[in-house]
Amino acid sequence: VSSASMYRFRIADGTNVQTFDAETNSFKFTQLSSYENSTSYTIDVKVEAAGTWMDYGATAVVTTPFPITQISETFSGKTLLNTDSVITADPVPSATGYRLRVTKNAAVQTLDAPTNEFKLKELGDYDYNTTYSMDVAVKKGAAVGTFGAASLVSTPAAPITKVTAEYCGASLRDVDGFIQADAPPLATAYHFRVRLGDSVKVIDELVPSTLLYKTNFYAYGTTYTVDVSAYVEGTWSEYGASCQITSWPSPRTQLGSRSCGKILNPVGDIFADNVPTATNYRFKITQGANVQYIESTVQGVWLSDINGYAYNTTYSIEVTAKVAGDWLPYGAACNVTTGPATTQITPPYCGRILTDVIGDLRADRLPGATAYRFRVTQGSNVGVIEETGPSTYLSKTNFYAYNTTYSVTISALLNDTWTEYGPACNVTSMANPHTQLSSLSCGKVLNKDGDIRSDGVPTATSYRFRITQGTNPPQTVDSQDIFTKLANMPGYAFNTVYSVETAALVKDVWTPYGVACNVTTAQSLTNANLAALTLSAGTLSPVFDPATLNYTASVINAAVALSPTVADTAVKIKVNGATVASGSPSGSIPLNVGNNTITTIVTARDNTTTKTYTVNITRLSNIAATTFTLSPASKLAGVGTGPAMKNYKASVAADATTIMVKPKSDDPNATVTVNGTAVTRSTFSDPIALTGPTTMINMEATAEDGITKITYSIEVSKSGSNNADLGVELSTKSILYQTTGTAQVNYKTTVDAGTQSIMVKPRSDEANAVVTVNGTIVPRSTYSAPIPLTGLSTIINMRITAQDGV
């Protein structure tokens, strides 16, 4: 505006409104006190002219752009130190997140981060020694801006490791062949490749060290070539430089640190250091001038196995190992001292709360001892339990109680003399005794009586078994013994899973039930029931029930298969004499039309008990063919076309008012309707009115199977009867025999040789038909004039014309 001296811009973002005054007609968003990227603002302007501010003009909507960022210059064109290195993008103050796009060839991956820092290892896929194109976009909420300029960033080569300098080229001084490799950053596993001539073994380790004896060709005084590969962030590195390492040429063994110089337990446990590939160990035991040897296939022996073993005595021990059939030199000698001739509760029991209900206790074995006394003290109660071995039960005292602490000391009978009692040890009996089914019953298939047994509870006077099956209410069975029989329970069933819990009556109080345990009752030896029986076609009637033996079914199929299923798969099944597996269909059984009987015989486990299931299957006929008779009598003539599958026509006298139809189906079980009304086989229908020159009669025959149908039609015209059926009687009473000849119907007969003539009496079925004999009309049921018999044979021609003249 030429006269304006000042411009005031009003910038609104929702309820936030700012104004900015400028001497020119423009401003920058960066000049505002605050603004957001990717945000729409409403802006209008007014001007000051001659000291007066004008009104604001029309508003306009202006959207600030998304900020652009890129990979920081520090990383652009550089190679990372490792894949865990942090890659940064130039920061954008208003950003709520960043999206890194990494491209290699045509493959693109993206990685979102809340800050401008990324690690390449966070991608789903990356490679060492590879250059990637990387660009970054700013995120604001769910919106993502435009990616900035791309930068090339390379990953380092996969780290390579090798045997550490300390071991490379060294002769080892330990029998196991311990070696160590350099540990690259981020390595999580190692392959040590050991070679000896053509033999190669790769040893997998999770740490950067291994033992050469893990090869199957380890030998002493042998030089091996070793190189190492590291598994770093999903990638195995190349093998590093190889190293020559020589195993210890002359291995030795001796007593280990847990035995050497120690005072031993009563049995004199001693252990040697391990020698890889050793098959035997020999312990040389010296006491004064007496030397003895003990050989073993393992590293430890009992010093008490020597002759003349003595307590409170010092022995010198040397050890050798047998390797590849040869005994090595003895290692350094080491002194051990046997302990005093006393015993006590073994450490696993001393000071502990016992976990079994009977209070099982064990003492250290004293070599040479023939009996043990356990002195048990609880308050003023003192009891001594004498055993032939170093174990007993607290419950053998007459003051045993649960959740009670006892002090126990032990003496042993050694050379017919009882030793002093050893150190006292406190043990506490189980706090809350529980019992449950013993391992003899728990999870087992029981015998036919369902015998079950509970773990015993000391001082218990009775046991209670709580038995549950499915959703049925639990039953309880009490017993004075630790066992009972499920078969004594009401509703006991074979081949059934029961859940059983047990409790014990201790000092007139029932303990809580222990852990539930499932048991399965045995299969019945006499169970010959089917559990299910199905047909491949049709439905059994009644619905199958194992107790019902006889069934019926109706089918239209020419064959069926039965599928019998038994609950006890050990029984035998035969269908019509053929063996069938439970749940499988029998072979195809052909069916005749009508009734067919199929038997299924089940033989129980005892091979004696049987049960026979019978299925009577009716195969329904598919025959629907039917013939028809009319009354008044009229001949049916087939026609090629019509409304039905089979079409006929007939004619009756012009004055006929009704007609009846008699169907006769080939199969007596087929049904027939005449004009929609069922008509019994071989029975005339109700009269059908003939109301016009022609009347159409429709019939439908349905086979027994209910599927096969044939439709028929008869067109009845009132053009006179078409019945041209004729009966003939001869005056000589001679019998007529049908033969062949020139007419439609031909007969022959014989008369006496002296007969000079013969007369013919025609008898038409329909009274209005006209009959001629040798061309002369002869009334119905009247003899013709005599016909001379002039030769050896005489032809008499007759012709009958029905009322319709056709």
XYZ file of N, CA and C in Angstrom, residues 336-544:
627
model
N 47.691 -86.866 53.636
C 46.316 -86.711 54.132
C 46.255 -87.378 55.501
N 45.304 -86.935 56.310
C 45.149 -87.497 57.660
C 43.730 -87.991 57.829
N 43.599 -89.231 58.278
C 42.259 -89.762 58.531
C 41.704 -89.156 59.808
N 40.405 -89.039 59.882
C 39.768 -88.437 61.035
C 39.640 -89.404 62.204
N 39.072 -88.904 63.300
C 38.868 -89.778 64.458
C 37.752 -90.782 64.184
N 37.686 -91.813 64.972
C 36.682 -92.867 64.807
C 35.367 -92.417 65.428
N 34.819 -91.387 64.878
C 33.494 -90.917 65.297
C 32.662 -90.652 64.049
N 31.380 -90.661 64.241
C 30.485 -90.386 63.113
C 29.386 -89.436 63.578
N 28.662 -88.888 62.622
C 27.608 -87.928 62.918
C 26.615 -87.917 61.762
N 25.549 -87.132 61.921
C 24.568 -86.970 60.841
C 25.269 -86.364 59.627
N 25.002 -86.924 58.440
C 25.638 -86.406 57.228
C 25.163 -84.984 56.937
N 26.019 -84.163 56.308
C 25.670 -82.755 56.088
C 24.312 -82.520 55.419
N 23.865 -83.319 54.418
C 22.556 -83.007 53.811
C 21.388 -83.035 54.793
N 21.571 -83.689 55.956
C 20.480 -83.790 56.931
C 20.667 -82.869 58.123
N 21.906 -82.576 58.460
C 22.192 -81.826 59.681
C 21.658 -80.394 59.573
N 20.898 -79.978 60.584
C 20.360 -78.626 60.632
C 19.200 -78.392 59.679
N 18.663 -79.432 59.090
C 17.620 -79.268 58.068
C 16.241 -79.625 58.616
N 15.225 -79.108 57.895
C 13.848 -79.580 58.107
C 13.639 -80.747 57.152
N 13.310 -81.895 57.709
C 13.176 -83.100 56.893
C 11.954 -82.994 55.986
N 12.060 -83.622 54.842
C 10.993 -83.495 53.843
C 10.178 -84.765 53.685
N 10.436 -85.780 54.489
C 9.625 -86.997 54.391
C 8.888 -87.210 55.710
N 7.773 -87.894 55.649
C 6.900 -88.008 56.813
C 7.444 -88.945 57.885
N 8.390 -89.833 57.515
C 8.870 -90.804 58.517
C 10.139 -90.325 59.211
N 10.713 -89.203 58.781
C 11.894 -88.676 59.452
C 13.148 -89.447 59.124
N 13.382 -89.672 57.826
C 14.556 -90.436 57.395
C 15.840 -89.685 57.756
N 16.805 -90.394 58.382
C 18.096 -89.822 58.780
C 19.222 -90.709 58.289
N 20.385 -90.077 57.962
C 21.549 -90.863 57.555
C 22.800 -90.311 58.249
N 23.695 -91.249 58.626
C 24.960 -90.878 59.268
C 26.110 -91.133 58.308
N 27.241 -90.472 58.587
C 28.453 -90.804 57.842
C 28.845 -92.248 58.153
N 29.172 -93.008 57.101
C 29.573 -94.402 57.317
C 30.938 -94.452 57.976
N 31.080 -95.305 58.974
C 32.354 -95.484 59.660
C 32.921 -96.833 59.223
N 34.001 -96.854 58.432
C 34.549 -98.123 57.951
C 34.850 -99.081 59.104
N 34.449 -100.312 58.923
C 34.667 -101.332 59.941
C 33.550 -101.427 60.948
N 32.653 -100.451 61.008
C 31.559 -100.471 61.977
C 30.537 -101.526 61.581
N 30.003 -102.224 62.574
C 29.002 -103.275 62.325
C 27.624 -102.893 62.842
N 27.513 -101.785 63.546
C 26.211 -101.321 64.026
C 26.326 -99.836 64.374
N 25.147 -99.193 64.491
C 25.098 -97.759 64.791
C 24.002 -97.505 65.823
N 24.288 -96.558 66.752
C 23.290 -96.115 67.698
C 22.977 -94.637 67.440
N 21.681 -94.349 67.207
C 21.231 -92.969 67.025
C 20.578 -92.526 68.335
N 21.214 -91.597 69.050
C 20.653 -91.090 70.304
C 19.863 -89.817 69.979
N 18.550 -89.891 70.207
C 17.638 -88.817 69.830
C 17.123 -88.160 71.100
N 17.316 -86.817 71.186
C 16.905 -86.082 72.380
C 15.933 -84.983 71.983
N 14.800 -84.901 72.746
C 13.847 -83.807 72.544
C 13.314 -83.433 73.926
N 13.837 -82.321 74.429
C 13.471 -81.939 75.793
C 13.957 -82.993 76.769
N 13.034 -83.502 77.590
C 13.397 -84.535 78.566
C 13.301 -85.929 77.971
N 12.851 -86.019 76.724
C 12.725 -87.325 76.077
C 14.056 -87.709 75.436
N 14.503 -88.927 75.708
C 15.727 -89.451 75.103
C 15.424 -90.869 74.618
N 15.760 -91.142 73.379
C 15.590 -92.481 72.839
C 16.808 -92.882 72.051
N 17.155 -94.170 72.104
C 18.293 -94.694 71.357
C 17.769 -95.723 70.366
N 18.090 -95.500 69.087
C 17.669 -96.419 68.038
C 18.909 -97.120 67.517
N 18.901 -98.435 67.548
C 20.072 -99.200 67.119
C 19.788 -99.791 65.740
N 20.743 -99.607 64.808
C 20.591 -100.089 63.438
C 21.859 -100.822 63.023
N 21.725 -101.729 62.043
C 22.910 -102.410 61.502
C 23.593 -101.574 60.426
N 22.912 -100.562 59.917
C 23.485 -99.682 58.906
C 23.395 -98.237 59.353
N 24.010 -97.314 58.590
C 24.090 -95.904 59.024
C 22.848 -95.084 58.664
N 21.678 -95.616 58.884
C 20.457 -94.839 58.634
C 19.346 -95.326 59.548
N 18.364 -94.427 59.813
C 17.234 -94.798 60.658
C 16.084 -93.850 60.360
N 14.983 -93.996 61.129
C 13.824 -93.105 61.012
C 13.542 -92.495 62.373
N 13.341 -91.198 62.444
C 12.946 -90.562 63.694
C 11.644 -91.135 64.226
N 10.789 -91.584 63.304
C 9.487 -92.089 63.732
C 9.598 -93.366 64.559
N 10.800 -93.934 64.656
C 10.968 -95.127 65.490
C 11.002 -94.779 66.979
N 11.154 -93.512 67.308
C 11.056 -93.141 68.719
C 9.591 -93.156 69.136
N 9.340 -93.282 70.445
C 7.951 -93.282 70.924
C 7.461 -91.873 71.253
N 8.267 -90.868 70.900
C 7.823 -89.489 71.129
C 7.933 -88.665 69.827
N 7.862 -89.367 68.700
C 7.952 -88.680 67.405
C 6.735 -87.787 67.193
N 6.966 -86.581 66.752
C 5.878 -85.645 66.451
C 6.304 -84.787 65.266
N 5.311 -84.260 64.580
C 5.604 -83.393 63.439
C 5.989 -81.987 63.919
N 6.720 -81.315 63.059
C 7.129 -79.925 63.318
C 7.846 -79.793 64.667
N 8.786 -80.728 64.883
C 9.497 -80.778 66.170
C 10.993 -80.907 65.899
N 11.809 -80.210 66.692
C 13.261 -80.253 66.529
C 13.867 -81.258 67.506
N 14.784 -82.088 66.969
C 15.446 -83.131 67.758
C 16.957 -82.934 67.654
N 17.666 -83.289 68.731
C 19.127 -83.319 68.723
C 19.543 -84.780 68.582
N 20.449 -85.049 67.624
C 20.823 -86.437 67.331
C 22.342 -86.566 67.384
N 22.819 -87.552 68.156
C 24.232 -87.937 68.147
C 24.312 -89.409 67.800
N 25.522 -89.847 67.317
C 25.637 -91.209 66.806
C 26.917 -91.844 67.333
N 26.781 -93.122 67.694
C 27.920 -93.960 68.073
C 27.922 -95.170 67.152
N 29.142 -95.734 66.917
C 29.260 -96.899 66.032
C 29.954 -98.033 66.774
N 29.573 -99.260 66.456
C 30.193 -100.455 67.041
C 31.387 -100.816 66.162
N 32.597 -100.585 66.704
C 33.823 -100.785 65.938
C 34.723 -101.721 66.728
N 35.052 -102.868 66.120
C 35.877 -103.884 66.792
C 35.285 -104.260 68.141
N 33.973 -104.466 68.142
C 33.203 -104.895 69.326
C 33.160 -103.849 70.423
N 33.523 -102.617 70.103
C 33.481 -101.541 71.101
C 32.715 -100.362 70.525
N 31.806 -99.829 71.337
C 31.049 -98.656 70.885
C 31.922 -97.418 70.995
N 31.989 -96.662 69.897
C 32.784 -95.429 69.898
C 32.067 -94.359 70.713
N 32.815 -93.256 70.986
C 32.187 -92.115 71.615
C 31.134 -91.540 70.652
N 30.080 -90.963 71.229
C 29.095 -90.288 70.376
C 29.767 -89.095 69.695
N 29.444 -88.900 68.416
C 30.009 -87.799 67.655
C 29.280 -86.493 67.944
N 29.600 -85.464 67.178
C 28.967 -84.143 67.394
C 27.455 -84.223 67.230
N 26.761 -83.432 68.054
C 25.299 -83.392 67.987
C 24.851 -82.589 66.763
N 23.698 -82.928 66.288
C 23.152 -82.243 65.113
C 21.647 -82.108 65.307
N 21.117 -80.942 65.029
C 19.669 -80.730 65.125
C 18.988 -81.018 63.788
N 17.880 -81.727 63.867
C 17.026 -81.951 62.693
C 15.592 -81.676 63.114
N 14.789 -81.207 62.167
C 13.391 -80.887 62.468
C 12.490 -81.741 61.584
N 11.489 -82.352 62.218
C 10.564 -83.191 61.451
C 9.660 -82.325 60.584
N 9.035 -82.966 59.616
C 8.172 -82.255 58.666
C 7.089 -81.479 59.401
N 6.853 -80.242 58.955
C 5.903 -79.373 59.649
C 4.461 -79.827 59.467
N 4.048 -80.054 58.255
C 2.657 -80.426 57.988
C 2.643 -81.691 57.139
N 2.427 -82.815 57.761
C 2.492 -84.062 56.986
C 1.375 -84.122 55.952
N 1.730 -84.506 54.775
C 0.768 -84.785 53.715
C 1.075 -86.173 53.168
N 0.099 -86.770 52.635
C 0.334 -88.034 51.948
C -0.390 -87.998 50.623
N -0.063 -88.899 49.753
C -0.679 -88.982 48.434
C -0.515 -90.402 47.920
N -1.112 -90.671 46.785
C -0.950 -91.998 46.211
C 0.526 -92.270 45.974
N 0.948 -93.480 46.281
C 2.349 -93.831 46.089
C 2.643 -94.018 44.610
N 3.930 -94.066 44.309
C 4.352 -94.253 42.914
C 3.902 -95.589 42.353
N 3.520 -96.532 43.234
C 3.011 -97.818 42.760
C 1.629 -97.686 42.130
N 0.914 -96.590 42.478
C -0.446 -96.396 41.970
C -0.584 -95.168 41.087
N 0.110 -94.089 41.448
C -0.087 -92.806 40.777
C 0.229 -92.900 39.286
N -0.735 -92.488 38.460
C -0.544 -92.480 37.016
C -0.605 -93.834 36.364
N -0.985 -94.865 37.125
C -0.955 -96.232 36.612
C -2.337 -96.697 36.155
N -2.327 -97.751 35.323
C -3.553 -98.494 35.003
C -3.669 -99.606 36.040
N -4.785 -99.631 36.757
C -4.935 -100.520 37.904
C -5.347 -101.922 37.467
N -5.301 -102.844 38.442
C -5.819 -104.183 38.170
C -7.345 -104.158 38.200
N -7.970 -105.329 37.999
C -9.431 -105.368 37.849
C -10.159 -104.933 39.115
N -9.512 -105.052 40.295
C -10.163 -104.637 41.539
C -9.910 -103.171 41.873
N -9.039 -102.511 41.094
C -8.750 -101.105 41.355
C -7.955 -100.881 42.620
N -6.968 -101.734 42.897
C -6.153 -101.564 44.107
C -5.355 -100.273 44.027
N -5.442 -99.434 45.066
C -4.635 -98.218 45.160
C -3.968 -98.167 46.523
N -2.803 -97.524 46.563
C -1.986 -97.504 47.783
C -1.495 -96.088 48.026
N -1.528 -95.659 49.294
C -1.054 -94.345 49.689
C 0.333 -94.463 50.286
N 1.099 -93.362 50.216
C 2.332 -93.300 50.997
C 1.961 -93.325 52.478
N 2.778 -94.014 53.284
C 2.493 -94.130 54.706
C 2.821 -92.856 55.465
N 2.100 -92.606 56.539
C 2.360 -91.478 57.439
C 2.590 -92.057 58.839
N 3.798 -91.875 59.405
C 4.047 -92.411 60.744
C 3.012 -91.893 61.749
N 2.627 -92.734 62.646
C 1.648 -92.505 63.724
C 0.225 -92.374 63.203
N 0.015 -92.489 61.905
C -1.351 -92.424 61.367
C -2.102 -93.705 61.731
N -3.396 -93.551 62.068
C -4.218 -94.714 62.423
C -5.240 -95.043 61.350
N -5.480 -94.136 60.434
C -6.418 -94.398 59.345
C -6.023 -93.534 58.148
N -6.564 -93.935 56.990
C -6.328 -93.195 55.758
C -7.664 -92.947 55.069
N -7.789 -91.783 54.446
C -9.020 -91.435 53.741
C -8.666 -91.145 52.274
N -9.388 -91.809 51.394
C -9.185 -91.643 49.955
C -10.370 -90.856 49.397
N -10.116 -89.663 48.831
C -11.173 -88.881 48.196
C -11.061 -89.094 46.681
N -12.144 -89.603 46.093
C -12.114 -90.098 44.713
C -13.109 -89.291 43.893
N -12.634 -88.712 42.782
C -13.479 -87.888 41.913
C -13.391 -88.416 40.496
N -14.560 -88.460 39.832
C -14.589 -88.863 38.418
C -15.412 -87.847 37.645
N -14.719 -87.072 36.798
C -15.410 -86.063 35.995
C -16.068 -85.020 36.879
N -17.321 -84.717 36.550
C -18.060 -83.714 37.313
C -18.903 -84.334 38.413
N -18.761 -85.647 38.603
C -19.528 -86.308 39.662
C -19.025 -85.865 41.040
N -19.937 -85.811 42.034
C -19.503 -85.435 43.384
C -18.442 -86.404 43.902
N -17.448 -85.914 44.651
C -16.409 -86.809 45.181
C -17.003 -87.842 46.139
N -16.366 -89.011 46.178
C -16.692 -90.045 47.162
C -15.472 -90.241 48.049
N -15.687 -90.604 49.302
C -14.575 -90.872 50.206
C -14.660 -92.303 50.697
N -13.481 -92.920 50.792
C -13.364 -94.285 51.305
C -12.328 -94.249 52.419
N -12.696 -94.682 53.629
C -11.782 -94.728 54.764
C -11.222 -96.135 54.913
N -9.954 -96.216 55.308
C -9.314 -97.514 55.484
C -8.320 -97.411 56.623
N -8.207 -98.493 57.404
C -7.206 -98.537 58.462
C -5.829 -98.890 57.914
N -5.789 -99.267 56.637
C -4.519 -99.583 55.980
C -4.194 -98.490 54.965
N -2.997 -98.580 54.391
C -2.588 -97.580 53.410
C -3.112 -97.908 52.017
N -3.971 -98.914 51.921
C -4.497 -99.277 50.600
C -5.997 -99.517 50.694
N -6.634 -99.460 49.548
C -8.053 -99.788 49.439
C -8.307 -100.255 48.017
N -9.583 -100.626 47.744
C -9.963 -101.085 46.405
C -11.027 -100.146 45.852
N -10.781 -99.581 44.687
C -11.797 -98.735 44.055
C -13.054 -99.536 43.730
N -12.888 -100.855 43.528
C -14.046 -101.678 43.167
C -15.075 -101.721 44.291
N -14.675 -101.378 45.536
C -15.634 -101.349 46.645
C -16.483 -100.084 46.639
N -16.172 -99.164 45.733
C -16.860 -97.880 45.697
C -18.116 -97.996 44.843
N -19.237 -97.410 45.277
C -20.453 -97.407 44.443
C -20.182 -96.733 43.097
N -20.733 -97.333 42.030
C -20.574 -96.747 40.706
C -19.234 -97.022 40.068
N -18.467 -97.966 40.615
C -17.160 -98.290 40.052
C -17.309 -98.682 38.584
N -16.436 -98.160 37.734
C -16.522 -98.437 36.304
C -15.149 -98.824 35.779
N -15.146 -99.744 34.826
C -13.906 -100.118 34.153
C -13.492 -99.026 33.165
N -12.212 -99.046 32.811
C -11.661 -98.151 31.782
C -12.070 -96.701 32.041
N -11.877 -96.264 33.270
C -12.303 -94.917 33.673
C -11.176 -94.252 34.459
N -11.003 -92.953 34.229
C -9.968 -92.190 34.938
C -10.581 -91.582 36.201
N -9.946 -91.823 37.328
C -10.360 -91.255 38.603
C -9.227 -90.387 39.144
N -9.594 -89.266 39.773
C -8.625 -88.437 40.479
C -8.706 -88.790 41.961
N -7.550 -89.099 42.571
C -7.533 -89.590 43.952
C -6.628 -88.700 44.804
N -7.154 -88.270 45.934
C -6.378 -87.556 46.944
C -6.438 -88.373 48.238
N -5.387 -88.278 49.051
C -5.379 -89.039 50.297
C -5.048 -88.123 51.471
N -5.597 -88.499 52.633
C -5.307 -87.829 53.893
C -5.089 -88.908 54.945
N -4.438 -88.535 56.042
C -4.152 -89.495 57.111
C -4.693 -88.963 58.429
N -5.138 -89.885 59.286
C -5.625 -89.530 60.610
C -4.466 -89.659 61.597
N -3.985 -88.515 62.087
C -2.858 -88.483 63.015
C -3.330 -87.833 64.311
N -3.274 -88.586 65.409
C -3.697 -88.087 66.718
C -5.100 -87.491 66.631
N -5.997 -88.275 66.009
C -7.424 -87.934 65.894
C -7.703 -86.706 65.037
N -6.717 -86.264 64.273
C -6.918 -85.120 63.373
C -6.541 -85.545 61.962
N -7.443 -85.251 61.002
C -7.155 -85.582 59.603
C -6.206 -84.540 59.028
N -5.112 -85.002 58.436
C -4.187 -84.091 57.760
C -4.865 -83.536 56.503
N -4.342 -82.426 55.976
C -4.880 -81.946 54.694
C -4.661 -82.995 53.601
N -5.524 -82.973 52.591
C -5.324 -83.868 51.451
C -4.038 -83.496 50.720
N -3.331 -84.503 50.258
C -2.122 -84.280 49.482
C -2.435 -83.998 48.031
N -1.409 -84.093 47.213
C -1.540 -83.785 45.782
C -2.434 -84.828 45.115
N -3.361 -84.369 44.268
C -4.238 -85.276 43.532
C -3.438 -86.032 42.484
N -3.889 -87.244 42.215
C -3.186 -88.098 41.268
C -4.222 -88.898 40.483
N -4.027 -89.022 39.176
C -4.966 -89.770 38.339
C -4.576 -91.232 38.252
N -5.591 -92.077 38.300
C -5.417 -93.505 38.049
C -6.476 -93.928 37.041
N -6.207 -94.991 36.312
C -7.148 -95.494 35.318
C -7.497 -96.928 35.659
N -8.777 -97.228 35.743
C -9.195 -98.589 36.047
C -8.987 -99.478 34.827
N -8.874 -100.763 35.092
C -8.582 -101.725 34.029
C -9.773 -101.889 33.087
N -9.487 -102.393 31.920
C -10.552 -102.743 30.986
C -11.267 -103.986 31.510
N -12.587 -104.046 31.298
C -13.343 -105.232 31.687
C -13.002 -106.377 30.746
N -12.780 -107.571 31.329
C -12.487 -108.741 30.499
C -13.709 -109.222 29.733
N -14.903 -108.837 30.219
C -16.136 -109.345 29.595
C -16.897 -108.252 28.857
N -16.266 -107.132 28.609
C -16.948 -106.037 27.925
C -16.955 -106.289 26.424
N -18.124 -106.656 25.906
C -18.274 -106.886 24.469
C -19.211 -105.852 23.861
N -19.322 -104.689 24.491
C -20.232 -103.652 24.000
C -19.589 -102.848 22.880
N -20.432 -102.494 21.916
C -20.036 -101.470 20.968
C -20.269 -100.107 21.610
N -19.387 -99.162 21.296
C -19.594 -97.787 21.755
C -20.342 -96.975 20.709
N -20.230 -97.376 19.446
C -20.918 -96.664 18.372
C -21.046 -97.597 17.179
N -22.083 -97.360 16.364
C -22.296 -98.136 15.143
C -22.941 -97.201 14.130
N -22.287 -97.023 12.988
C -22.817 -96.117 11.976
C -22.831 -96.808 10.626
N -23.716 -96.309 9.740
C -23.837 -96.808 8.371
C -23.278 -95.777 7.408
N -22.740 -96.265 6.287
C -22.276 -95.339 5.256
C -23.442 -94.658 4.558
N -24.647 -95.240 4.655
C -25.859 -94.642 4.089
C -27.033 -95.077 4.954
N -28.013 -94.209 5.084
C -29.171 -94.546 5.897
C -28.958 -94.226 7.361
N -30.042 -94.356 8.140
C -30.020 -94.031 9.562
C -30.559 -95.202 10.359
N -29.810 -95.557 11.423
C -30.257 -96.661 12.273
C -31.501 -96.268 13.054
N -32.388 -97.227 13.210
C -33.553 -97.042 14.067
C -33.684 -98.281 14.942
N -33.769 -98.093 16.264
C -33.706 -96.834 17.010
C -32.295 -96.255 17.016
N -32.134 -95.082 17.672
C -30.805 -94.486 17.823
C -29.911 -95.462 18.571
N -28.633 -95.538 18.146
C -27.757 -96.559 18.705
C -27.596 -96.411 20.214
